[in-house]
Amino acid sequence: MIPLSLAQIARVTGGQLCHGDPDAVVSGEVVIDSRRAGPGGLFAAVAGERSDGHDFAAAAVAAGATAVLATRPVTVPSVLVADVPAALAALARSVVDALPAVRIAGITGSSGKTSTKDLAAQLVERLGPTIAPAGSYNNEFGHPLTVLRADAATRYLVLELSARGIGHIAYLCRVAPPRYGVVLNVGHAHAGEFGGLDQVARAKGELAEALPADGVAILNADDPRVLAMAERTEARVVTFSSAPVSDAPVRAVDIRLDDLGRPSFILLTPEGSAPVTLRLHGAHNVPNALAAAALARELGMDLDGIADGLGAAVARSRWRMEVHQRPDGVTVINDAYNANPESVRAAIDALAHLAQGGRAFAILGHMAELGGTSRASHEDIGEYAARIGDSGLAGLIAVGEEAAPLLDGARRVRSWTGEALAAPDGAAALELLANRLKPSDVVLVKASRAAHLEGVAAALEGEAGQ
Ligand SMILES: Nc1ncnc2c1ncn2[C@@H]1O[C@H](COP(=O)(O)OP(=O)(O)OP(=O)(O)O)[C@@H](O)[C@H]1O
Ligand SMILES: [Mg+2]
C-alpha cells in the first residue's frame, strides 16, 4: 500500500480522526479481519451478522495496526466514518489516482471469474509486478482491499468484479476504473436476485460501459448476451471463441481432453498459432484460458509467452475442479466451491469424461439464489445427470431437502438405470457412497457455498488410507 498518514486518510474518507497522531502512517495492509491485522496496517471495523469488528479494534492495534476505520467511537487511534465500504472505496480510488501508470483489468461473468483471474494473473505477472485478489475478493469489501495493496512498484491490477444487482459493477469500476474489461458469460448465478438473464446481462455489461475509448472490451463471442455488449462500449472490442467455426481473433481449435479432463488445444491469434495444454481440469477452462490469453495479448505478451504461461498456470483458488486420485483407484472431483446451473453442467461433463471406463457418482447439494426457477433448474440438472454419457450417472446423491428436486428430474429419464439417493447431510451422503464405491469409480462433489460440501470432498479424498 502507498503510505498514507492518518490525516490523509481522514481527508480522503471525509472522516474524523480520534485518539490518533495525524502524522502516524499506515503503510501495511488494510484488513477487515482483525486476526490478519499487522504492523503499520489499517483495520476496518465492520459489523457482521455474528460479530462486530469494533469489538476487536483494540486487539487489531495491539497486533500492530496503526489505526482503525470505524463507524462508532473506539478507544484506540481511529478514523470515524459514516460508512466503511464507502471509505474503503474512497481510499482505493485515491491510490488508483496516485498510480496513473498502473494498467487495470476487470473480469466479470456468471461463472469462471476466479478461475480466469487466476489464469490471467499468472500470465500478467510475467510482464511485471501484478496485484490480483486472493480467492473471490470481488465485492464492495474485497475489491477495494485488493486495490489498496497496490504501491509504486505495481504495474498491473487484475481484478474480479462481482454483481448481485444492477449498479454493483458500475460502482466497482468507479473505485478502480479498468481500461481492460473481460466478460466471460451470462448465466444463472444469482439470477433470482437479478430477476432473469436479461437483467444479469444488463449488470455484467456495466463493465463494458465503464471502459474508456482507448480501452479494450474482451468479450466471449460464444455467448450472444456477452457479444451484444459490443454495442454498449466505446472501447475497442476483441472477441474470443472456442467454437469450431468463428471469426473471433482469439480462438481455441482442436480441443481435446486427457484422461483427467485436462484440455489441450491450438491457440489461434492474428499473430499465429501455438499448442496449449492446461493443468486445469474441465472443458469450461478453455474459454477461461482464451479470455486470459486475449487480455495478456492486449497487454503486450507474445504468443509464445502466452502459450507457455497458460501451460504453466496452476489452480490458485481451492475447491474448483480439484481432481484427486485415491490409492484405491477411486477419483474424487472436488468442485465444492460453488454451484449454479451452468457450472454444475460443466462439472457433470467433466465427471462423465473422467468416468470413461468406470462409473460416475455425484454428491450434489442445492444451487442457491435461483429464485422462482429454482425447482425447475434442479430438476433439469437431475435430468442432465441421468442422461450424461452412455447410461447416465451410476448414482446421484442429493444432499439436503432443497436438493431433492434433482432426484425428481433424474427419475424423469425412464431409461436411466442409476440410483437416485437422498441424504439429509454430508455425513449421510458419505455413508450412502461408502459401500457402493469400487476402484475406477469417479465421484463429483458440488454445491452452493452455503452447503459447505468441501468437508465431504476432503473426507472422500482422505479415505482408503492415502
Ligand atoms: N467458463 C465457465 N463456464 C461454466 N462453469 C465454469 C466456468 N469456469 C468455471 N466454472 C465452474 O464454476 C465454478 C466456480 O468457478 P470460479 O470460482 O472461477 O467462478 P466465479 O465466477 O469466480 O464464482 P463466484 O461468483 O462464486 O466468485 C467452478 O467450480 C467451475 O466448476
Ligand atoms: Mg469468484
GROMACS .gro file of C-alpha atoms and ligand atoms in nm, residues 108-118 135-138 160 162 164 184-185 189-190 204 220 281 283-288 317-321 334-340 342-347 446 449, ligand 1:
model
   82
  108THR     CA    1  -1.669  -1.043  -1.475
  109GLY     CA    2  -1.922  -1.309  -1.574
  110SER     CA    3  -2.156  -1.551  -1.403
  111SER     CA    4  -1.910  -1.843  -1.383
  112GLY     CA    5  -1.534  -1.865  -1.403
  113LYS     CA    6  -1.427  -1.521  -1.276
  114THR     CA    7  -1.185  -1.656  -1.017
  115SER     CA    8  -1.053  -1.930  -1.248
  116THR     CA    9  -0.992  -1.671  -1.523
  117LYS     CA   10  -0.849  -1.414  -1.284
  118ASP     CA   11  -0.602  -1.673  -1.153
  135GLY     CA   12  -0.975  -1.617  -0.397
  136SER     CA   13  -1.301  -1.438  -0.473
  137TYR     CA   14  -1.226  -1.095  -0.326
  138ASN     CA   15  -1.469  -0.936  -0.567
  160GLU     CA   16  -1.250  -0.986  -1.024
  162SER     CA   17  -1.898  -0.946  -0.894
  164ARG     CA   18  -2.566  -0.928  -0.713
  184LEU     CA   19  -1.700  -1.436  -1.969
  185ASN     CA   20  -2.065  -1.537  -1.976
  189ALA     CA   21  -2.571  -1.738  -1.087
  190HIS     CA   22  -2.775  -1.503  -0.866
  204LYS     CA   23  -2.241  -0.757  -1.630
  220ASN     CA   24  -1.692  -1.409  -2.533
  281HIS     CA   25  -0.947  -2.973  -1.540
  283ALA     CA   26  -1.350  -2.811  -2.090
  284HIS     CA   27  -1.503  -2.500  -1.934
  285ASN     CA   28  -1.150  -2.380  -1.861
  286VAL     CA   29  -1.086  -2.337  -2.235
  287PRO     CA   30  -1.291  -2.014  -2.262
  288ASN     CA   31  -1.137  -1.901  -1.934
  317SER     CA   32  -0.801  -2.096  -0.554
  318ARG     CA   33  -0.927  -2.405  -0.372
  319TRP     CA   34  -1.220  -2.638  -0.439
  320ARG     CA   35  -1.261  -2.561  -0.809
  321MET     CA   36  -1.231  -2.879  -1.013
  334ASN     CA   37  -1.379  -3.158  -0.554
  335ASP     CA   38  -1.573  -2.875  -0.716
  336ALA     CA   39  -1.743  -2.782  -0.390
  337TYR     CA   40  -1.666  -2.410  -0.404
  338ASN     CA   41  -1.998  -2.305  -0.552
  339ALA     CA   42  -2.277  -2.413  -0.784
  340ASN     CA   43  -2.518  -2.272  -1.039
  342GLU     CA   44  -2.403  -2.371  -1.584
  343SER     CA   45  -2.120  -2.469  -1.351
  344VAL     CA   46  -2.295  -2.791  -1.243
  345ARG     CA   47  -2.342  -2.890  -1.608
  346ALA     CA   48  -1.974  -2.813  -1.675
  347ALA     CA   49  -1.875  -3.027  -1.376
  446LYS     CA   50  -2.052  -2.989  -0.577
  449ARG     CA   51  -2.108  -2.228  -0.098
  467LIG     N1   52  -1.644  -2.072  -1.806
  467LIG     C1   53  -1.715  -2.147  -1.721
  467LIG     N2   54  -1.839  -2.194  -1.753
  467LIG     C2   55  -1.910  -2.269  -1.669
  467LIG     N3   56  -1.868  -2.306  -1.547
  467LIG     C3   57  -1.746  -2.262  -1.509
  467LIG     C4   58  -1.664  -2.181  -1.592
  467LIG     N4   59  -1.549  -2.155  -1.526
  467LIG     C5   60  -1.558  -2.214  -1.407
  467LIG     N5   61  -1.676  -2.280  -1.395
  467LIG     C6   62  -1.730  -2.355  -1.280
  467LIG     O1   63  -1.775  -2.260  -1.184
  467LIG     C7   64  -1.721  -2.287  -1.055
  467LIG     C8   65  -1.676  -2.158  -0.994
  467LIG     O2   66  -1.565  -2.111  -1.067
  467LIG     P1   67  -1.500  -1.972  -1.028
  467LIG     O3   68  -1.476  -1.971  -0.883
  467LIG     O4   69  -1.387  -1.949  -1.120
  467LIG     O5   70  -1.621  -1.876  -1.066
  467LIG     P2   71  -1.660  -1.732  -1.009
  467LIG     O6   72  -1.730  -1.665  -1.121
  467LIG     O7   73  -1.540  -1.666  -0.954
  467LIG     O8   74  -1.762  -1.765  -0.891
  467LIG     P3   75  -1.811  -1.663  -0.773
  467LIG     O9   76  -1.925  -1.585  -0.832
  467LIG    O10   77  -1.854  -1.758  -0.666
  467LIG    O11   78  -1.695  -1.577  -0.734
  467LIG     C9   79  -1.608  -2.385  -1.077
  467LIG    O12   80  -1.610  -2.480  -0.976
  467LIG    C10   81  -1.632  -2.447  -1.212
  467LIG    O13   82  -1.699  -2.569  -1.197
   0.00000   0.00000   0.00000
